[in-house]
Structures are given as C-alpha cells and as structure tokens.
C-alpha cells in the first residue's frame, strides 16, 4: 500500500524542484509585478493596492509610439541578424574545416567585454567628430552634417551587433549536425548546388533559425542600452521608458504596467510562434 | 537521357536479359558482351593527409557488363568504397578514366551522372516523407507530376512499401528505410545502381531476406548493380561476378564459384571462407601436377597452372568442406592424404568443425556434416587421416606475384 502510494507520488516529487524554481523565480515575481502595476501612490507616502486599471490605458496611450518602435527595431534587427548570421554559420559549418572551434571562439570573443562597454566603444568610434567620421569629414569625403549616432540605423545596427552570436550559434548547430551524406544524396539525385541548398540544407536548418529568432528577438525588443547610448530623442525604445519610470521618476506602478504589457506581448507572440511551428521543430535543435 | 523515355513497368522487365553477360559460373571470368556499362581504365586515387599521400586505389582496370550484378569485395580500407564513390562522382580519380557506356565521366559532377548511389547510412531526407524522398530525383529532372506519381507508386510497389507514402523516414524500421533508399535510387531508372554496403546496418535475419529481395529486384529491373561489401557471404550469394580487393588493388576477378573454389592468392584464400594453407617442396612433377614432399605415407598432389621444378616451394589451399577425416592407422585410398591430430572440436549445428594439426605442423580446419551417422565427431587428441581429391588442392600464386602480375593478367582478360 505504501509502495503504491509512493509510486503515485513519485511524478509529483520529481517535478517539485522544477516547479518550485518556476514558482519562486517566475510566478511569484509576475504576480508581484501585476499587483504593483495596479497600485497608486508615490515613493515617499508609499504605494497602496487600489486596482487602478486606468494606469494601463494611460501609459499605453502615452507610450504606444515607443512600443511600436521597439517591435519594429527588434524585427529589423532580427532580420539583419539572419541575413548576416546565416552565411557566417554556414561558412563555419561547411568550410571551417579543422578550425571550426577557433572561428566559433572568435565569434564569441567580444562577449568577454561587457555589453555596455562594447556599445560605448561603438559610440566612441562613430561619434560625429570621432576617429572615423571626423577623419572622413576632414578629408572632405563626408559632408560636415553627416552623422551615424542618434539615427534609427545606429540603434538597429547596435542591436544587430550585440545579439548576432545568439543567432549564429543555433544555426551553426543545426547545420553542423546535419548528415553530410544528405548533401551527397541530393546531388546524386540530380540536384545542382542551388537546389541542394534550397531543398535540403535550408529546410533542415530552419529549426536553428527559429531558435535564433527566439533568442534574439525578445532581448532586442526589450533592450534599452543601445537606444540609450547610440540613439537620440527619436530612438527611444520602451525599455528606456521603463527604466526612466523606475529609476528617475520612481513611478513604480507605471513602470510595472509597461513591463507587464511588454512581457505579455512577447509571451503571447512567442507562444503563437511556437504553436505555429510546432515546439518539436524548435526543440529538435537541442535534442536532435 | 530524356526522362520521358524512361522504360516503365513491363518495359523495364524486358530490358533485363535474365542472365547477364557475365553470369556464367564456370570457366574463366567472361568478358561482358558488347559495350560495358562501366569501365575503369587505370584508375588510381590518392588522398593527401597530414602524414603524406595515402594511396586508396591503385591502377584498377575493370569492365562491368550491362545488367550485371557486380560486387567489390574486400576488408575495410581496401579501396572499394573509394572506387564506388569515384563512379558516382563524389571523388575524382588522380589518374585514369571512368567510362559510363563508353562516355568519359571524369570531371562530370554527380548530379549530371546517370548513376544513383544507395548510401550505407541511407541518407534519407528527414524533412520529407517517403513519397517525396522517392520523388526527389524525378522532381529535379522536372518530370511531370502525373508521371512522378505513377513512377513512385510503381517503385514503392516493387520494394513492397505501398501505403507508407506519408510516413517520415524516422517512423520506419531499419529494413523499411533501406527499401526507401533503394526505391529512391531505382525510381530514376539509372544506367547503373551503386550500392555502398546497403545491408550493413540490418540484423542477420533481415539481411539475408534483403539479399534475396535485392537479387529479385535486380532481375526484375535489369539495371546494372555495383555492390560494395565486406561480407564475403553476401558477395558470393548475390553477385554474377565480383572482384576481391586488397590495399587498393584487385586481387582476383571472377564468378563467385571461381573466387571461392580457385582462389588465386593467399589473400583471397584467406579472406573468402575458411581455407587451409599448406606448403611444401615439389618432389616430382607428373603430367601437369606436382607431388609434394611430405612425411612417410603422406602425399599431396596439386594441379599446376605453369611449370614447376623439383625442390621448388609451393603454397596451396584446400577448402575445409572438401576434406574427409578418417580415424585409424590405415591411410585412406586418396590422391591427397595427410596425417594429423585433432586439437579442437566445435559443434556448429548443421556441421562440426575440427581443428587438426598435421604432421608438418600446419593447422587445418575440417568441416563435416552432422548427418547423424556415428563416428563423425572425433574427440581431441585422436589421430586421424585427412584426405581429399587432387582437384581440390588449389595452387596459390607466389606472394611476390600475388598483388602484381597475377591479378593484372586476370583483369586484362576481361576487357
């Protein structure tokens, strides 16, 4: 009897650690965030739970531009990462030879420097009168008014640069573990090089691309460092607004409401995306 | 070749000549009649590696007849797979020419060669279902949709996979995957089908069933099969002709019977089946046979292919199933007889294997059928006589010649 009871309890006991982890680090903070977003008050007098839903309406109408801009930036940056990252991953996987690990190391080498510092160094490099633009302007190769910083391009390029390895690595894994016999089989069955890529390599690497999108789109949309350092007043992203509400205005309910909306939007998006593709395909990159 | 002219259904069966040109199993390895399907002329292949060049294939000459089931047999690293991959176009020969129906294929990429390869790993496209896997080659050749559906249906019927069109490869058993791989190549009706150890991943029972199945399919479609295997049983069962390869060279070419019964070299004798090697000095030469000098009462006669002089050292081989074993001190009436002592008895079910150490110190294996009559099995330490007919003594080429002149002569005869 006790044995049977133990057998029945076993699955619950086994999911307990994972369940606890999820509860402590995901469910409880989310509930706290949701509760905070419905508070009213200020930092000095304290916040009280008043179920003030109007914060959401008010914040969304005030900051929808930054919201939309974040998603547009994230989408463009992710597309750029695929365009740049796929060929890089392909080249390392198929032409890297014995130096594959060296190339991968080079790819993640910038990660040894902090994210913020790397971005600041770009700010330094691309400054209006900095070593690149300043020199070109002195030589008369660029008009004096030309600038890169504080443009949409600068922020999107920054996002692309900072998250690129997260796109390359899953695509590389998908390409690398592909049975090279399949490429031979395709060319044995009369496929030319273009058809081998289109009919075999590309479809089999799609799970890697999808994993890359998941890993880059979410942090790119919610990023604020690139817009802060490389952008100007017209490049403000939702992340900057949230940061500002928390740390400058100390308006915690408003910041919480914006965070909650952003997270919900991303979660729903990812959920729809995963359902549309089938989680099996997304997971197959890691599990083979 | 235009795809629309591909023979369909019964037309395919008619093109098979039943017994291909090289199918005769007696006499010298016959040259394939007419134009060879595949011809290798002085083909060599070396790979450069960190520690110098590795010679994978060395000056191979070979002519494979149309509709023939031809095997490349040898241990791993003997160059058989490299040879097959050169025919398929995945490797280019360092030297020599590869002709497909008289047309030089060197420099032609795999997708423009009218041969198809069945891969050892099957290499089925995991993202495509069975139908699309099989249709892959036809689609690349822009075959009209109706014809694709008809051809794929026909070939799936041929390999007995009807009704599995919508399955993904990983939903199939190993044997079924193997059939899909075969169907995917056959559907294109290539001028030759190349098979790289296609049954290697299957278990014994399934492998034996597939051997018969492959042979049936080959007879039905009449396509030239070039079959690479390290399994001598497989090669002997299925082939019309085969070559035994070793260290990038051809050791012997012939029908399965020739290669088994008349191994030309020590390597072939050792690689195919179990064989007993004997050596001795020539005592006398009588009418095309040599009598070897052995112990008292013993004698071994071996038919000669060339000349021999008394005192010359000869190597010969006898297959274990050709040897009779008798107990008792009286020597049997036989052309070849030799004394020995049983050291090991292994019961194999249908037969019993005895290991006998002869008076000259050679270790010989004897198979005897377990017919149920008494006295078949001798216990260890029994003294016995081994005897066989002179025609079953088979002279081996001398070691220096083995890899060189002898096989070259043999292959030369097939062109």
XYZ file of C-alpha atoms in Angstrom:
703
model
C 0.000 0.000 0.000
C 2.693 2.449 0.979
C 4.630 1.325 -2.043
C 1.718 2.081 -4.329
C 1.228 5.454 -2.708
C 4.867 6.230 -3.160
C 4.669 5.205 -6.799
C 1.716 7.528 -7.246
C 3.522 10.402 -5.569
C 6.782 9.884 -7.423
C 5.971 12.011 -10.503
C 4.906 14.928 -8.304
C 8.032 14.657 -6.226
C 10.109 14.577 -9.364
C 8.651 17.819 -10.748
C 8.904 19.503 -7.373
C 12.353 21.113 -7.841
C 11.481 22.459 -11.277
C 8.063 23.511 -10.095
C 9.497 25.359 -7.114
C 12.068 27.066 -9.260
C 9.372 28.230 -11.652
C 7.147 29.395 -8.785
C 9.853 31.328 -6.968
C 11.517 32.929 -9.941
C 8.648 33.333 -12.374
C 5.117 33.046 -10.967
C 5.589 34.994 -7.719
C 7.509 37.901 -9.336
C 4.892 38.139 -12.055
C 2.089 38.306 -9.522
C 4.066 40.902 -7.566
C 4.606 42.887 -10.750
C 0.924 42.682 -11.642
C -0.056 43.756 -8.130
C 2.413 46.650 -8.190
C 1.079 47.829 -11.546
C -2.372 48.272 -10.006
C -1.104 50.326 -7.054
C -1.374 54.065 -6.638
C 0.720 56.422 -4.548
C 4.298 57.655 -4.563
C 7.668 56.687 -3.180
C 7.506 58.992 -0.178
C 3.996 58.194 1.022
C 4.116 54.602 -0.134
C 2.084 52.615 -2.701
C -1.291 51.112 -1.930
C -3.242 48.449 -3.813
C -6.201 50.241 -5.384
C -6.719 48.095 -8.513
C -6.174 51.188 -10.552
C -6.542 49.725 -14.076
C -6.509 53.197 -15.622
C -2.676 53.193 -15.352
C -2.590 50.707 -18.232
C -4.816 52.803 -20.503
C -2.972 55.965 -19.650
C 0.515 54.505 -20.107
C -0.348 52.782 -23.384
C -1.826 55.908 -24.912
C 1.201 57.872 -23.767
C 3.916 55.455 -24.904
C 2.467 53.402 -27.779
C 4.963 55.038 -30.188
C 7.905 53.655 -28.230
C 6.175 50.303 -28.017
C 5.705 50.066 -31.766
C 9.204 51.389 -32.386
C 10.675 48.658 -30.156
C 8.929 45.933 -32.125
C 9.935 47.496 -35.441
C 13.578 47.775 -34.318
C 13.511 44.225 -32.972
C 12.059 42.866 -36.204
C 14.523 44.678 -38.453
C 17.485 43.771 -36.242
C 16.417 40.103 -36.157
C 16.061 40.050 -39.940
C 19.508 41.618 -40.263
C 20.926 39.019 -37.876
C 19.530 36.209 -40.032
C 20.932 37.846 -43.171
C 24.386 38.192 -41.614
C 24.369 35.216 -39.245
C 23.198 32.504 -41.631
C 26.099 32.856 -44.082
C 28.545 33.063 -41.178
C 27.148 29.891 -39.593
C 27.060 28.175 -42.985
C 30.623 29.055 -43.739
C 31.922 27.859 -40.379
C 29.892 24.636 -40.523
C 30.746 23.657 -44.085
C 34.054 25.341 -44.800
C 35.541 25.761 -41.331
C 37.497 22.541 -41.654
C 39.610 21.802 -38.631
C 39.463 25.411 -37.397
C 35.744 25.408 -36.624
C 36.240 25.885 -32.900
C 38.693 28.713 -33.496
C 36.133 30.557 -35.635
C 33.420 29.990 -33.036
C 35.753 31.325 -30.382
C 36.358 34.452 -32.459
C 32.606 34.831 -32.769
C 32.044 34.899 -29.010
C 35.282 36.732 -28.226
C 33.556 40.170 -27.951
C 31.450 38.659 -25.153
C 34.455 38.821 -22.894
C 33.859 42.571 -22.749
C 30.632 43.752 -21.114
C 27.674 44.582 -23.238
C 27.567 48.231 -22.150
C 31.262 48.777 -22.673
C 31.139 47.334 -26.186
C 28.271 49.649 -27.025
C 30.070 52.638 -25.547
C 33.094 51.863 -27.678
C 30.875 51.992 -30.756
C 29.618 55.357 -29.576
C 33.209 56.489 -29.368
C 34.063 55.081 -32.812
C 31.004 56.532 -34.508
C 30.973 59.927 -32.798
C 30.182 62.850 -35.129
C 33.746 64.183 -34.879
C 35.264 60.845 -33.820
C 38.160 58.949 -35.356
C 36.136 57.508 -38.253
C 33.619 60.181 -39.184
C 35.835 63.086 -38.119
C 38.705 61.862 -40.292
C 36.470 61.284 -43.300
C 34.941 64.729 -42.828
C 38.399 66.339 -42.608
C 39.327 64.654 -45.858
C 36.172 66.043 -47.375
C 34.789 62.583 -48.079
C 31.694 63.206 -45.976
C 29.608 66.364 -45.527
C 30.079 68.099 -42.152
C 26.474 67.493 -41.149
C 26.710 63.707 -41.620
C 26.147 61.572 -38.540
C 25.542 57.999 -37.571
C 24.780 58.345 -33.880
C 21.221 59.268 -32.910
C 19.783 57.632 -36.007
C 17.496 54.585 -36.376
C 20.357 52.940 -38.209
C 22.724 53.299 -35.261
C 20.314 51.685 -32.796
C 19.310 48.826 -35.108
C 22.960 48.209 -36.020
C 23.834 48.165 -32.316
C 21.115 45.629 -31.578
C 22.233 43.520 -34.527
C 25.853 43.635 -33.428
C 25.158 42.829 -29.797
C 22.856 39.856 -30.337
C 24.390 38.389 -33.503
C 26.188 35.446 -31.810
C 22.868 34.258 -30.362
C 21.641 33.942 -33.927
C 24.773 32.344 -35.353
C 25.215 29.626 -32.734
C 21.867 27.795 -33.074
C 22.040 27.986 -36.876
C 25.581 26.670 -36.728
C 24.472 23.770 -34.526
C 21.650 22.886 -36.924
C 23.986 22.953 -39.932
C 26.823 21.208 -38.168
C 24.792 18.212 -37.057
C 23.274 17.746 -40.479
C 24.313 14.427 -42.023
C 26.654 15.484 -44.830
C 25.547 12.336 -46.640
C 22.267 14.129 -47.284
C 24.036 16.725 -49.397
C 25.716 13.980 -51.389
C 22.413 12.134 -51.708
C 20.778 15.285 -53.072
C 23.464 15.878 -55.645
C 23.424 12.186 -56.538
C 19.699 12.684 -57.234
C 20.426 15.386 -59.816
C 20.158 18.464 -57.574
C 22.558 21.249 -58.532
C 24.228 23.337 -55.814
C 21.367 25.806 -55.560
C 18.790 23.025 -55.312
C 20.856 21.172 -52.712
C 20.711 24.304 -50.579
C 17.059 25.093 -51.198
C 15.681 21.570 -50.930
C 17.878 20.078 -48.229
C 20.169 22.458 -46.324
C 17.709 25.301 -45.821
C 14.692 23.232 -44.681
C 16.872 21.252 -42.285
C 18.402 24.397 -40.772
C 15.057 26.164 -40.216
C 14.776 24.914 -36.604
C 18.129 26.588 -35.932
C 16.904 29.843 -37.447
C 13.759 29.679 -35.318
C 15.761 29.091 -32.176
C 17.948 32.037 -33.166
C 14.893 34.261 -33.605
C 13.618 33.313 -30.153
C 16.973 34.040 -28.579
C 17.453 37.420 -30.258
C 14.046 38.960 -30.871
C 12.920 39.000 -27.228
C 16.046 40.687 -25.777
C 16.297 43.033 -28.775
C 12.737 44.309 -28.337
C 13.161 44.899 -24.621
C 16.682 46.330 -24.886
C 17.383 49.875 -23.711
C 21.189 50.076 -23.695
C 21.607 50.528 -27.455
C 18.944 53.221 -27.707
C 20.418 54.959 -24.653
C 23.988 55.003 -25.919
C 23.703 55.041 -29.704
C 20.285 56.659 -30.152
C 18.835 60.098 -29.632
C 15.470 61.512 -28.603
C 13.790 59.983 -31.627
C 15.147 56.474 -30.976
C 13.725 55.952 -27.501
C 12.550 52.375 -27.005
C 10.065 51.033 -24.495
C 12.919 49.704 -22.390
C 14.192 53.251 -21.908
C 10.757 54.426 -20.809
C 10.500 51.621 -18.251
C 13.990 52.328 -16.958
C 13.160 56.005 -16.686
C 9.887 55.385 -14.853
C 11.591 53.130 -12.330
C 14.860 54.868 -11.703
C 14.199 58.530 -12.430
C 10.509 59.148 -11.842
C 10.219 56.431 -9.200
C 6.767 55.759 -10.553
C 6.723 52.067 -9.856
C 3.112 51.286 -10.821
C 3.531 52.904 -14.228
C 6.834 51.108 -14.832
C 5.286 47.817 -13.720
C 2.315 48.275 -16.027
C 4.573 48.912 -19.012
C 6.788 45.928 -18.120
C 3.759 43.726 -17.777
C 2.350 44.743 -21.151
C 5.716 44.246 -22.837
C 6.193 40.841 -21.291
C 2.655 39.742 -22.091
C 3.035 40.871 -25.696
C 6.311 38.968 -26.069
C 4.999 35.854 -24.323
C 1.881 35.741 -26.456
C 3.948 36.319 -29.566
C 6.379 33.550 -28.694
C 3.526 31.233 -27.799
C 1.735 31.777 -31.120
C 5.037 31.437 -32.936
C 5.887 28.170 -31.182
C 2.427 26.767 -31.821
C 2.538 27.721 -35.478
C 5.890 25.976 -35.988
C 5.403 23.138 -33.550
C 7.554 23.047 -30.470
C 9.053 19.793 -31.736
C 10.854 21.627 -34.525
C 12.169 24.294 -32.188
C 13.365 21.783 -29.643
C 14.839 19.464 -32.250
C 17.869 21.731 -32.494
C 18.888 20.897 -28.986
C 17.682 17.323 -28.797
C 18.457 16.191 -32.313
C 18.870 10.675 -71.346
C 15.438 12.203 -71.565
C 13.256 11.294 -68.670
C 10.144 10.794 -70.730
C 11.841 7.920 -72.496
C 12.356 6.030 -69.285
C 11.131 2.494 -69.640
C 8.111 1.901 -67.467
C 6.641 -1.172 -65.828
C 6.949 -4.197 -68.028
C 9.284 -2.423 -70.397
C 11.784 -2.321 -67.563
C 11.446 -6.044 -67.039
C 12.065 -6.713 -70.723
C 15.342 -4.853 -70.716
C 16.714 -7.310 -68.190
C 18.343 -10.112 -70.067
C 17.670 -12.591 -67.282
C 21.153 -13.920 -67.074
C 23.554 -11.071 -67.684
C 26.584 -11.410 -69.845
C 28.891 -12.296 -67.003
C 26.601 -14.738 -65.273
C 28.184 -17.977 -66.399
C 29.596 -19.574 -63.289
C 32.115 -21.904 -64.864
C 35.155 -21.258 -66.958
C 37.248 -18.118 -66.960
C 35.642 -14.849 -65.944
C 33.849 -13.974 -69.141
C 34.152 -10.554 -70.669
C 30.823 -8.705 -70.721
C 29.320 -8.867 -74.174
C 29.136 -5.624 -76.125
C 29.662 -2.192 -74.591
C 30.477 -2.280 -70.898
C 28.123 -0.375 -68.610
C 31.006 0.858 -66.524
C 34.648 0.706 -67.387
C 37.575 1.724 -65.229
C 40.829 2.224 -67.062
C 43.991 2.550 -64.986
C 42.140 4.303 -62.183
C 44.186 5.474 -59.196
C 43.216 7.621 -56.283
C 45.419 9.088 -53.616
C 44.394 11.323 -50.753
C 46.775 13.784 -49.236
C 46.754 13.712 -45.489
C 48.895 15.192 -42.765
C 51.420 12.387 -42.973
C 51.809 12.265 -46.718
C 49.834 10.726 -49.512
C 47.596 7.754 -48.938
C 47.112 5.557 -51.964
C 43.483 4.425 -51.721
C 43.149 2.861 -55.149
C 45.994 1.779 -57.380
C 45.725 1.292 -61.151
C 42.451 -0.535 -61.316
C 41.149 -1.878 -64.618
C 37.627 -3.165 -64.611
C 34.765 -3.679 -67.037
C 31.278 -4.202 -65.683
C 28.701 -5.580 -68.115
C 25.209 -4.274 -68.705
C 22.665 -5.810 -66.362
C 25.365 -7.448 -64.298
C 25.268 -7.810 -60.516
C 28.870 -6.954 -59.785
C 30.428 -6.817 -56.331
C 33.511 -5.107 -54.970
C 34.560 -7.214 -52.020
C 37.300 -6.547 -49.544
C 38.187 -5.619 -45.986
C 37.683 -2.061 -44.778
C 40.219 0.312 -46.245
C 40.772 -1.784 -49.347
C 39.559 0.983 -51.650
C 36.208 -0.500 -52.604
C 34.109 2.393 -51.347
C 36.501 4.922 -52.871
C 36.131 3.120 -56.189
C 32.340 3.280 -55.902
C 32.432 6.962 -54.966
C 34.591 7.671 -58.000
C 31.973 6.026 -60.209
C 29.261 8.107 -58.515
C 31.315 11.276 -58.950
C 31.974 12.178 -55.317
C 35.679 11.598 -55.771
C 37.737 12.292 -58.835
C 40.428 9.783 -59.767
C 44.007 11.017 -59.505
C 44.725 9.056 -62.642
C 42.816 7.033 -65.195
C 39.426 7.181 -66.815
C 35.949 6.117 -65.774
C 33.642 5.331 -68.661
C 29.882 5.047 -68.392
C 28.563 3.417 -71.550
C 31.748 4.473 -73.290
C 31.473 8.091 -72.180
C 34.270 9.553 -70.062
C 32.834 10.691 -66.728
C 35.898 12.299 -65.195
C 35.079 15.901 -64.268
C 31.323 15.390 -64.571
C 29.611 16.291 -61.253
C 27.423 13.661 -59.528
C 24.169 15.413 -60.421
C 24.942 15.018 -64.122
C 25.875 11.343 -63.962
C 23.216 8.844 -64.841
C 24.044 6.571 -61.924
C 22.493 6.521 -58.463
C 24.007 5.580 -55.170
C 22.341 3.777 -52.294
C 24.141 5.093 -49.239
C 25.300 2.931 -46.384
C 23.572 5.293 -43.931
C 20.608 5.508 -46.383
C 20.855 9.342 -46.191
C 17.071 9.692 -46.385
C 15.854 13.286 -46.192
C 14.377 13.540 -42.691
C 12.152 16.513 -43.564
C 10.454 14.729 -46.455
C 8.010 11.847 -46.331
C 8.565 8.571 -48.146
C 6.818 9.741 -51.306
C 8.849 12.957 -51.539
C 12.083 11.154 -50.742
C 11.491 8.767 -53.623
C 10.248 11.544 -55.925
C 13.299 13.753 -55.224
C 15.314 12.714 -58.271
C 12.328 12.832 -60.629
C 11.387 16.323 -59.423
C 14.911 17.612 -60.008
C 14.615 16.293 -63.549
C 11.328 18.141 -63.987
C 9.286 15.017 -64.632
C 5.578 15.917 -64.961
C 3.501 15.418 -61.823
C 1.372 12.544 -63.171
C 4.457 10.638 -64.233
C 6.077 11.243 -60.831
C 3.046 9.846 -59.046
C 2.931 6.819 -61.323
C 6.652 6.066 -61.168
C 6.859 6.461 -57.384
C 3.810 4.226 -56.976
C 5.377 1.555 -59.184
C 8.702 1.551 -57.453
C 7.176 1.554 -53.960
C 5.228 -1.493 -55.036
C 8.439 -3.075 -56.273
C 10.061 -2.651 -52.855
C 6.793 -3.534 -51.085
C 6.210 -0.220 -49.375
C 2.785 0.668 -50.764
C 0.686 2.609 -48.288
C 3.638 4.183 -46.466
C 3.920 7.232 -48.726
C 3.055 9.734 -45.988
C 5.425 8.368 -43.354
C 8.567 10.213 -42.359
C 11.794 8.180 -42.529
C 12.184 8.071 -38.752
C 8.762 6.439 -38.450
C 10.032 3.448 -40.419
C 12.019 0.417 -39.326
C 15.599 -0.046 -40.496
C 14.553 -2.517 -43.150
C 11.876 -0.172 -44.443
C 14.291 2.751 -44.540
C 16.616 0.573 -46.546
C 13.835 -0.099 -49.049
C 13.074 3.611 -49.339
C 16.750 4.282 -50.049
C 16.662 1.615 -52.734
C 13.397 2.921 -54.211
C 14.725 6.488 -54.224
C 17.611 5.388 -56.443
C 15.721 2.862 -58.596
C 12.901 5.249 -59.464
C 15.286 7.233 -61.672
C 15.974 4.137 -63.740
C 19.704 4.898 -63.754
C 22.179 3.239 -66.093
C 23.806 1.713 -63.056
C 22.834 1.442 -59.429
C 25.689 1.745 -56.963
C 25.193 0.222 -53.531
C 27.555 1.002 -50.668
C 27.170 -1.766 -48.070
C 23.412 -1.205 -48.140
C 22.601 -4.062 -45.769
C 25.334 -3.321 -43.251
C 23.009 -1.807 -40.651
C 20.432 -4.610 -40.698
C 20.351 -7.614 -38.402
C 21.250 -11.018 -39.748
C 17.747 -12.343 -40.499
C 16.683 -9.161 -42.267
C 19.973 -9.001 -44.122
C 19.502 -12.471 -45.517
C 15.928 -11.698 -46.550
C 17.076 -8.450 -48.208
C 19.817 -10.263 -50.112
C 17.215 -12.396 -51.840
C 14.984 -9.351 -52.244
C 17.746 -7.274 -53.839
C 18.549 -10.057 -56.245
C 14.868 -10.339 -57.223
C 14.613 -6.583 -57.769
C 17.774 -6.553 -59.828
C 16.445 -9.335 -62.042
C 13.134 -7.530 -62.432
C 14.522 -4.138 -63.395
C 17.595 -5.409 -65.245
C 19.733 -2.475 -64.115
C 23.472 -2.944 -63.617
C 24.185 -3.219 -59.885
C 27.595 -2.391 -58.482
C 27.642 -3.639 -54.954
C 30.232 -2.833 -52.313
C 30.524 -5.155 -49.341
C 32.998 -6.564 -46.879
C 30.734 -9.559 -46.284
C 32.009 -12.409 -48.409
C 28.833 -14.444 -47.897
C 26.779 -11.580 -49.272
C 29.047 -11.158 -52.284
C 29.041 -14.875 -53.058
C 25.249 -15.155 -52.740
C 24.286 -12.227 -54.898
C 26.947 -11.491 -57.464
C 27.216 -12.553 -61.059
C 30.855 -11.592 -60.843
C 32.978 -9.968 -58.184
C 36.404 -8.570 -57.546
C 38.289 -9.127 -54.352
C 40.235 -6.011 -53.440
C 43.091 -5.531 -51.027
C 45.129 -2.409 -50.321
C 43.735 -0.562 -53.314
C 44.414 -3.337 -55.794
C 42.404 -6.086 -57.394
C 43.429 -9.480 -56.054
C 41.088 -11.567 -58.153
C 38.162 -11.140 -60.511
C 35.729 -13.888 -61.327
C 32.425 -15.578 -60.659
C 31.642 -16.400 -57.028
C 32.382 -20.049 -57.715
C 35.772 -19.303 -59.248
C 36.796 -16.985 -56.492
C 35.727 -19.432 -53.824
C 36.962 -22.649 -55.391
C 40.034 -21.319 -57.101
C 41.498 -18.505 -55.044
C 44.488 -17.146 -56.898
C 46.249 -15.563 -53.993
C 46.894 -16.246 -50.370
C 44.843 -13.133 -49.542
C 41.780 -14.317 -51.451
C 42.039 -17.783 -49.977
C 42.191 -16.295 -46.514
C 39.538 -13.633 -46.972
C 36.849 -15.711 -48.612
C 35.577 -18.533 -46.471
C 37.800 -20.588 -44.227
C 40.745 -22.045 -46.009
C 43.647 -24.264 -45.177
C 47.057 -23.228 -46.326
C 49.692 -25.879 -46.943
C 53.162 -25.504 -48.276
C 55.890 -27.881 -49.262
C 58.649 -28.662 -51.732
C 57.961 -30.316 -55.055
C 59.157 -33.931 -55.107
C 58.056 -34.855 -58.614
C 56.140 -33.306 -61.474
C 53.806 -35.741 -63.220
C 51.613 -34.689 -66.133
C 50.738 -31.151 -65.062
C 50.571 -31.933 -61.371
C 53.152 -31.640 -58.661
C 53.632 -34.129 -55.876
C 54.752 -32.512 -52.671
C 57.359 -33.950 -50.410
C 55.823 -34.683 -47.007
C 56.071 -37.282 -44.275
C 56.034 -41.097 -44.776
C 52.775 -42.399 -46.230
C 51.576 -38.876 -46.804
C 51.178 -37.225 -50.169
C 49.678 -34.084 -51.578
C 49.078 -33.605 -55.276
C 48.339 -30.202 -56.703
C 47.468 -29.379 -60.324
C 49.898 -26.851 -61.787
C 48.991 -23.830 -63.861
C 52.524 -23.204 -65.084
C 55.662 -25.268 -64.758
C 57.402 -26.378 -61.611
C 60.710 -27.998 -60.860
C 61.543 -30.496 -58.102
C 62.680 -28.737 -54.972
C 60.548 -25.639 -55.667
C 58.492 -24.299 -52.787
C 54.720 -24.222 -53.412
C 51.736 -22.844 -51.474
C 48.345 -24.424 -51.876
C 44.920 -24.213 -50.325
C 42.136 -26.720 -49.609
C 38.619 -25.747 -48.541
C 37.599 -27.320 -45.207
C 34.441 -28.949 -46.587
C 36.404 -30.823 -49.257
C 38.387 -32.783 -46.705
C 37.429 -36.221 -45.405
C 38.566 -37.266 -41.966
C 39.115 -40.910 -41.057
C 40.318 -42.462 -37.851
C 42.590 -45.487 -37.534
C 46.171 -46.098 -38.555
C 45.483 -47.248 -42.150
C 45.947 -44.475 -44.741
C 42.826 -43.968 -46.884
C 42.891 -44.515 -50.627
C 43.044 -40.924 -51.800
C 45.156 -38.716 -54.052
C 45.942 -36.393 -51.195
C 46.311 -37.597 -47.652
C 47.976 -36.221 -44.625
C 48.248 -37.319 -41.003
C 47.215 -35.194 -38.068
C 45.901 -34.942 -34.569
C 42.583 -33.372 -33.604
C 43.078 -30.450 -31.240
C 39.658 -28.841 -31.202
C 36.070 -29.857 -31.928
C 33.412 -27.163 -32.384
C 29.785 -28.146 -32.781
C 28.135 -25.756 -35.281
C 24.651 -27.255 -35.553
C 24.484 -28.485 -39.109
C 28.148 -29.343 -39.150
C 31.082 -29.902 -36.871
C 34.375 -28.110 -37.191
C 37.540 -29.968 -36.325
C 40.893 -28.322 -35.971
C 43.660 -30.718 -36.881
C 47.392 -30.165 -36.520
C 49.203 -32.032 -39.267
C 52.480 -33.872 -39.050
C 54.171 -30.887 -40.717
C 52.814 -28.577 -38.015
C 50.167 -26.863 -40.162
C 46.807 -26.213 -38.556
C 43.889 -27.329 -40.733
C 40.158 -26.877 -40.361
C 37.785 -29.635 -41.442
C 34.012 -29.280 -41.725
C 31.938 -32.423 -41.559
C 28.178 -32.528 -41.977
C 26.256 -33.840 -38.989
C 24.286 -36.482 -40.801
C 23.602 -38.460 -37.655
C 25.799 -41.416 -38.504
C 28.051 -42.487 -35.700
C 31.735 -41.761 -35.533
C 31.539 -38.373 -37.223
C 32.908 -36.408 -34.377
C 36.391 -37.197 -33.257
C 37.440 -36.210 -29.829
C 40.551 -34.074 -29.273
C 43.899 -35.928 -29.216
C 42.622 -38.538 -31.697
C 44.986 -39.312 -34.540
C 43.287 -39.011 -37.887
C 43.931 -39.058 -41.616
C 42.813 -36.140 -43.736
C 42.196 -36.859 -47.390
C 40.884 -35.070 -50.469
C 40.926 -35.227 -54.210
C 43.815 -33.673 -56.130
C 41.490 -31.278 -57.971
C 40.602 -29.690 -54.633
C 44.201 -28.728 -53.971
C 44.490 -25.247 -55.335
C 47.835 -23.697 -56.097
C 48.332 -20.155 -54.824
C 50.271 -17.555 -56.728
C 53.592 -16.725 -55.133
C 53.478 -13.856 -52.720
C 55.639 -11.500 -54.816
C 53.361 -12.020 -57.770
C 50.198 -12.087 -55.747
C 49.499 -8.391 -55.711
C 51.120 -7.685 -59.009
C 51.276 -9.689 -62.195
C 48.734 -12.371 -61.493
C 45.650 -10.246 -60.911
C 46.593 -7.844 -63.652
C 46.567 -10.694 -66.147
C 43.204 -11.707 -64.838
C 41.632 -8.287 -65.185
C 43.289 -7.796 -68.526
C 41.321 -10.731 -69.813
C 38.021 -9.044 -69.136
C 38.435 -6.056 -71.361
